[in-house]
Amino acid sequence: MIKRDQSPMSKTPAAQSTTPAENTPHTSEHAAQIRQGRIDKLEAWRKLGQNPFPYHFEKTSDNATLQAKYADLENGVETEDVVSVAGRVMALRNSGLFIDLQDPSGKIQVFCHKENLSAEMMEALKLVDVGDVIGATGTIRRTPRGELSVKTRQLQILGKSLLPLPEKYHGLTDVETRYRQRYLDLIMNPESRDTLVKRSKIIADIRKLLLDKDFLEVETPMLQTLAGGAAARPFVTHHNTLEIDMYLRIAPELFLKRLIVGGISEKVFELNRNFRNEGISPKHNPEFTMMELYQAYADYNDMMDLTEEIVTTVAQKVLGTTKIDFQGTEIDLAGPWPRKSMIDCVKEETGVDFAAIDTDEAARTAAKGLGVFVEEYDTWGYALEKVFEDKVEHKLIQPIHITDYPREISPLAKEHRDNPRLVERFETRVYGWEIANAFSELSDPLDQRQRFESQMAQRDSGNDEAHQMDEDYITALEYGMPPCGGLGIGIDRLIMILTNSPNIRDVIAFPTLKPKH
RNA sequence: GCGAGUUUAGCUCAGCGGUAGAGCACUCCCCUUUUAAGGGAUAGGUCCUGGGUUCGAAUCCCAGAACUCGCACCA
């Protein structure tokens, strides 16, 4: 609860009036003048009997609905239909005769002719600035020039703006300001609003699709004492009364599989934030949204089907098509998508068949022969992965499932049923980007212990992102887990692809930035 | 973490060793059927910060900050 102000006097209008010396942000003289002028207008509204920050307005319609409803109204035609609209003033022409009013749905013109407004309202009109939130009540008409308008009888201030909006022709283009002051970006740039609205719809549609398939949505710890389920550096924080360091989760995976063991449901999912303490780039934000699901009695083939269903369904629902343009590249998301093993991809691209390579040393030599840098301690699997990433990955523009990953880079995936060097894992690539990662989940506790021990050995030899031993997770597996398919989808990346956004910050309302000072 | 670039009025940008500029926004005046900005007149600056070179620095040099893009790490 917000703490109540100690002084009842602070509620009085007198106490609310502002003196220029206080509450003034550090700005130039000019900016301070603009702000002071608007504070003066705010007081003038009060003198006219209107609270510049009122409590309620009876808005009867949004702008887009009116534009649609009166689409066929001919130029110069007036109606008797009375509406109340509200939104932000984006432009004032002819001293307020014409006001462009913007709400989240769109724009409508507010027409303020002196014939329809009292002398007092005409005075109030002079107090309206670009940026103010106002409400207008009047009749619907279309001007001779074709602009749908509200012929205003009542004008109300609903939220006085003290700061000037960016110029409307060029808009707000400074990327830093757009991310730091997203509210300004949203006011000025409809495409930013559109992208973030689509984000919301995409997430809602994924959630609905999974719920309709009887997946149970669950929540697992974000604060963990052991950051597992992925290979990444975690954020460290501290719990004061427990007197322990804790980690922000890098993945929910191990907890979700504990729930599968417990049988809370045969299908669970979590759609929420992960945190990784790593570099920031156009494709990486320190906190990002991941959908992870686990389905008992399913394997990675089922997960490929489900990935295709999720992506194509969401594209169809949100965009109305599966054919999309991403930064000038045509991508068709319609399934089914090709499924090709990592070894076959590398073989096709480079001519080198890793299936025929038996030793780690031969694998390293093969990679070097292709001009791929490998460490001296890299094993067959790491060498294969590096060649794939270097030579193949960026060429996979259309959707594809890359299957059958090396065992040693996948400590939580079940051994491949036909090849013990591999695991049943796939990553789905679109535009070269990984948007999904899935396994037939490793359910054998004895094998899982060996995998963790192998990871611990890697950790000892300097890989600080190798997975840690999680005894409780192994204990859970020792009680018995059904065969299980697991799937993770990087939601931000998927949204980038679907909204044609080249930077992850465009699909995150408040991306991580350093404080300015 | 490394490299390159950017930072000048509220916004969008010029200027690149010699008194700080434009458009739009703001303020004032005129104007009530306009369409990115109706007409006119004003005012507005920590040229990112701190050092240095110079008679003189927004401009050149050094250090730092934030941002952008690569690379590294990763999803």
Short mmCIF file of N, CA, C and O in Angstrom, two decimals, chain A residues 385-441:
data_model
loop_
_atom_site.label_atom_id
_atom_site.label_comp_id
_atom_site.label_asym_id
_atom_site.label_seq_id
_atom_site.Cartn_x
_atom_site.Cartn_y
_atom_site.Cartn_z
N GLU A 385 30.33 -29.37 -33.65
CA GLU A 385 29.47 -28.21 -33.39
C GLU A 385 30.09 -26.94 -33.95
O GLU A 385 29.42 -26.10 -34.55
N LYS A 386 31.41 -26.80 -33.75
CA LYS A 386 32.06 -25.57 -34.21
C LYS A 386 32.05 -25.47 -35.73
O LYS A 386 31.87 -24.37 -36.28
N VAL A 387 32.24 -26.60 -36.40
CA VAL A 387 32.18 -26.57 -37.86
C VAL A 387 30.77 -26.22 -38.32
O VAL A 387 30.57 -25.39 -39.21
N PHE A 388 29.78 -26.80 -37.64
CA PHE A 388 28.39 -26.50 -37.99
C PHE A 388 28.11 -25.00 -37.84
O PHE A 388 27.56 -24.35 -38.73
N GLU A 389 28.52 -24.44 -36.69
CA GLU A 389 28.23 -23.03 -36.43
C GLU A 389 28.97 -22.11 -37.40
O GLU A 389 28.44 -21.09 -37.82
N ASP A 390 30.18 -22.52 -37.75
CA ASP A 390 30.99 -21.66 -38.61
C ASP A 390 30.59 -21.75 -40.08
O ASP A 390 30.60 -20.76 -40.80
N LYS A 391 30.25 -22.95 -40.53
CA LYS A 391 30.08 -23.18 -41.96
C LYS A 391 28.62 -23.30 -42.41
O LYS A 391 28.31 -23.07 -43.57
N VAL A 392 27.74 -23.70 -41.52
CA VAL A 392 26.38 -24.05 -41.96
C VAL A 392 25.31 -23.09 -41.45
O VAL A 392 24.47 -22.62 -42.21
N GLU A 393 25.42 -22.78 -40.17
CA GLU A 393 24.33 -22.10 -39.47
C GLU A 393 23.75 -20.90 -40.22
O GLU A 393 22.53 -20.79 -40.40
N HIS A 394 24.62 -20.00 -40.68
CA HIS A 394 24.15 -18.76 -41.27
C HIS A 394 23.45 -18.96 -42.61
O HIS A 394 22.82 -18.05 -43.12
N LYS A 395 23.54 -20.16 -43.17
CA LYS A 395 22.91 -20.40 -44.46
C LYS A 395 21.50 -20.96 -44.32
O LYS A 395 20.80 -21.15 -45.31
N LEU A 396 21.09 -21.24 -43.08
CA LEU A 396 19.79 -21.87 -42.85
C LEU A 396 18.71 -20.79 -42.70
O LEU A 396 18.30 -20.48 -41.60
N ILE A 397 18.29 -20.22 -43.79
CA ILE A 397 17.35 -19.11 -43.75
C ILE A 397 15.92 -19.59 -43.54
O ILE A 397 15.22 -19.12 -42.66
N GLN A 398 15.48 -20.54 -44.35
CA GLN A 398 14.12 -21.05 -44.19
C GLN A 398 14.06 -21.98 -42.99
O GLN A 398 15.08 -22.56 -42.59
N PRO A 399 12.89 -22.12 -42.37
CA PRO A 399 12.77 -22.94 -41.15
C PRO A 399 13.29 -24.35 -41.36
O PRO A 399 13.01 -24.98 -42.40
N ILE A 400 14.04 -24.85 -40.39
CA ILE A 400 14.59 -26.20 -40.47
C ILE A 400 14.88 -26.70 -39.06
O ILE A 400 15.26 -25.92 -38.19
N HIS A 401 14.66 -27.99 -38.86
CA HIS A 401 15.06 -28.60 -37.59
C HIS A 401 16.41 -29.28 -37.79
O HIS A 401 16.54 -30.17 -38.63
N ILE A 402 17.40 -28.83 -37.03
CA ILE A 402 18.71 -29.50 -37.06
C ILE A 402 18.71 -30.54 -35.95
O ILE A 402 18.52 -30.20 -34.77
N THR A 403 18.91 -31.79 -36.31
CA THR A 403 18.72 -32.87 -35.33
C THR A 403 20.02 -33.55 -34.97
O THR A 403 21.04 -33.41 -35.66
N ASP A 404 19.95 -34.29 -33.85
CA ASP A 404 20.98 -35.26 -33.45
C ASP A 404 22.32 -34.61 -33.15
O ASP A 404 23.27 -34.66 -33.94
N TYR A 405 22.35 -34.00 -31.98
CA TYR A 405 23.52 -33.25 -31.52
C TYR A 405 24.52 -34.16 -30.84
O TYR A 405 24.17 -35.24 -30.35
N PRO A 406 25.78 -33.75 -30.79
CA PRO A 406 26.78 -34.54 -30.07
C PRO A 406 26.42 -34.68 -28.59
O PRO A 406 25.91 -33.75 -27.98
N ARG A 407 26.71 -35.83 -28.06
CA ARG A 407 26.37 -36.16 -26.68
C ARG A 407 27.00 -35.18 -25.68
O ARG A 407 26.34 -34.72 -24.75
N GLU A 408 28.28 -34.85 -25.88
CA GLU A 408 28.99 -34.12 -24.82
C GLU A 408 28.57 -32.66 -24.68
O GLU A 408 28.88 -32.03 -23.68
N ILE A 409 27.87 -32.11 -25.70
CA ILE A 409 27.41 -30.73 -25.54
C ILE A 409 25.95 -30.67 -25.07
O ILE A 409 25.37 -29.60 -25.00
N SER A 410 25.38 -31.83 -24.75
CA SER A 410 23.96 -31.88 -24.40
C SER A 410 23.75 -32.77 -23.17
O SER A 410 23.24 -33.89 -23.29
N PRO A 411 24.10 -32.28 -21.99
CA PRO A 411 24.11 -33.15 -20.80
C PRO A 411 22.72 -33.51 -20.26
O PRO A 411 22.63 -34.30 -19.33
N LEU A 412 21.66 -32.93 -20.82
CA LEU A 412 20.32 -33.22 -20.29
C LEU A 412 19.46 -33.97 -21.29
O LEU A 412 18.27 -34.18 -21.06
N ALA A 413 20.08 -34.36 -22.43
CA ALA A 413 19.31 -35.02 -23.49
C ALA A 413 19.62 -36.52 -23.52
O ALA A 413 20.73 -36.96 -23.22
N LYS A 414 18.62 -37.30 -23.90
CA LYS A 414 18.75 -38.76 -23.91
C LYS A 414 19.58 -39.22 -25.10
O LYS A 414 19.46 -38.66 -26.20
N GLU A 415 20.38 -40.23 -24.83
CA GLU A 415 21.20 -40.81 -25.89
C GLU A 415 20.34 -41.19 -27.09
O GLU A 415 19.23 -41.68 -26.96
N HIS A 416 20.92 -40.96 -28.27
CA HIS A 416 20.20 -41.29 -29.50
C HIS A 416 19.95 -42.80 -29.59
O HIS A 416 20.84 -43.59 -29.30
N ARG A 417 18.73 -43.16 -30.00
CA ARG A 417 18.37 -44.59 -29.99
C ARG A 417 19.22 -45.39 -30.97
O ARG A 417 19.31 -46.61 -30.82
N ASP A 418 19.83 -44.73 -31.98
CA ASP A 418 20.63 -45.46 -32.97
C ASP A 418 22.12 -45.18 -32.91
O ASP A 418 22.88 -45.78 -33.67
N ASN A 419 22.55 -44.23 -32.10
CA ASN A 419 23.97 -43.84 -32.15
C ASN A 419 24.41 -43.25 -30.81
O ASN A 419 24.00 -42.14 -30.46
N PRO A 420 25.23 -43.96 -30.08
CA PRO A 420 25.60 -43.52 -28.72
C PRO A 420 26.46 -42.26 -28.68
O PRO A 420 26.60 -41.65 -27.62
N ARG A 421 27.03 -41.81 -29.79
CA ARG A 421 27.80 -40.56 -29.77
C ARG A 421 26.87 -39.35 -29.80
O ARG A 421 27.29 -38.23 -29.58
N LEU A 422 25.62 -39.59 -30.13
CA LEU A 422 24.67 -38.50 -30.32
C LEU A 422 23.57 -38.55 -29.28
O LEU A 422 23.40 -39.55 -28.58
N VAL A 423 22.85 -37.45 -29.20
CA VAL A 423 21.64 -37.43 -28.37
C VAL A 423 20.46 -37.04 -29.25
O VAL A 423 20.63 -36.49 -30.35
N GLU A 424 19.27 -37.30 -28.73
CA GLU A 424 18.05 -36.94 -29.45
C GLU A 424 17.69 -35.50 -29.09
O GLU A 424 16.94 -35.24 -28.16
N ARG A 425 18.30 -34.62 -29.84
CA ARG A 425 18.11 -33.20 -29.60
C ARG A 425 17.96 -32.51 -30.95
O ARG A 425 18.57 -32.94 -31.93
N PHE A 426 17.14 -31.47 -30.99
CA PHE A 426 17.14 -30.65 -32.21
C PHE A 426 17.06 -29.18 -31.83
O PHE A 426 16.60 -28.82 -30.74
N GLU A 427 17.57 -28.36 -32.75
CA GLU A 427 17.36 -26.93 -32.66
C GLU A 427 16.69 -26.49 -33.94
O GLU A 427 17.10 -26.86 -35.04
N THR A 428 15.64 -25.67 -33.79
CA THR A 428 14.95 -25.15 -34.96
C THR A 428 15.59 -23.82 -35.34
O THR A 428 15.80 -22.96 -34.49
N ARG A 429 15.92 -23.70 -36.61
CA ARG A 429 16.56 -22.47 -37.10
C ARG A 429 15.63 -21.75 -38.05
O ARG A 429 15.03 -22.37 -38.94
N VAL A 430 15.52 -20.44 -37.86
CA VAL A 430 14.84 -19.58 -38.83
C VAL A 430 15.73 -18.37 -39.02
O VAL A 430 16.16 -17.76 -38.04
N TYR A 431 16.03 -18.04 -40.26
CA TYR A 431 16.93 -16.94 -40.58
C TYR A 431 18.30 -17.17 -39.92
O TYR A 431 18.99 -16.25 -39.52
N GLY A 432 18.64 -18.43 -39.76
CA GLY A 432 19.91 -18.78 -39.13
C GLY A 432 19.88 -18.73 -37.61
O GLY A 432 20.85 -19.14 -36.97
N TRP A 433 18.79 -18.23 -37.06
CA TRP A 433 18.73 -18.07 -35.61
C TRP A 433 18.09 -19.29 -34.96
O TRP A 433 17.11 -19.83 -35.48
N GLU A 434 18.60 -19.65 -33.80
CA GLU A 434 17.96 -20.70 -33.02
C GLU A 434 16.70 -20.13 -32.39
O GLU A 434 16.75 -19.19 -31.61
N ILE A 435 15.54 -20.69 -32.75
CA ILE A 435 14.32 -20.23 -32.07
C ILE A 435 13.73 -21.33 -31.19
O ILE A 435 12.88 -21.05 -30.36
N ALA A 436 14.19 -22.56 -31.38
CA ALA A 436 13.71 -23.63 -30.49
C ALA A 436 14.84 -24.61 -30.25
O ALA A 436 15.73 -24.79 -31.09
N ASN A 437 14.80 -25.25 -29.07
CA ASN A 437 15.80 -26.21 -28.64
C ASN A 437 15.05 -27.28 -27.88
O ASN A 437 14.28 -26.95 -26.98
N ALA A 438 15.22 -28.53 -28.28
CA ALA A 438 14.37 -29.56 -27.67
C ALA A 438 15.09 -30.90 -27.63
O ALA A 438 15.99 -31.16 -28.44
N PHE A 439 14.67 -31.72 -26.66
CA PHE A 439 15.25 -33.06 -26.55
C PHE A 439 14.16 -34.09 -26.30
O PHE A 439 13.08 -33.78 -25.83
N SER A 440 14.59 -35.34 -26.55
CA SER A 440 14.02 -36.44 -25.78
C SER A 440 14.77 -36.37 -24.46
O SER A 440 16.00 -36.52 -24.43
N GLU A 441 14.05 -36.08 -23.37
CA GLU A 441 14.73 -35.77 -22.12
C GLU A 441 15.41 -37.00 -21.52
O GLU A 441 14.83 -38.10 -21.50
#
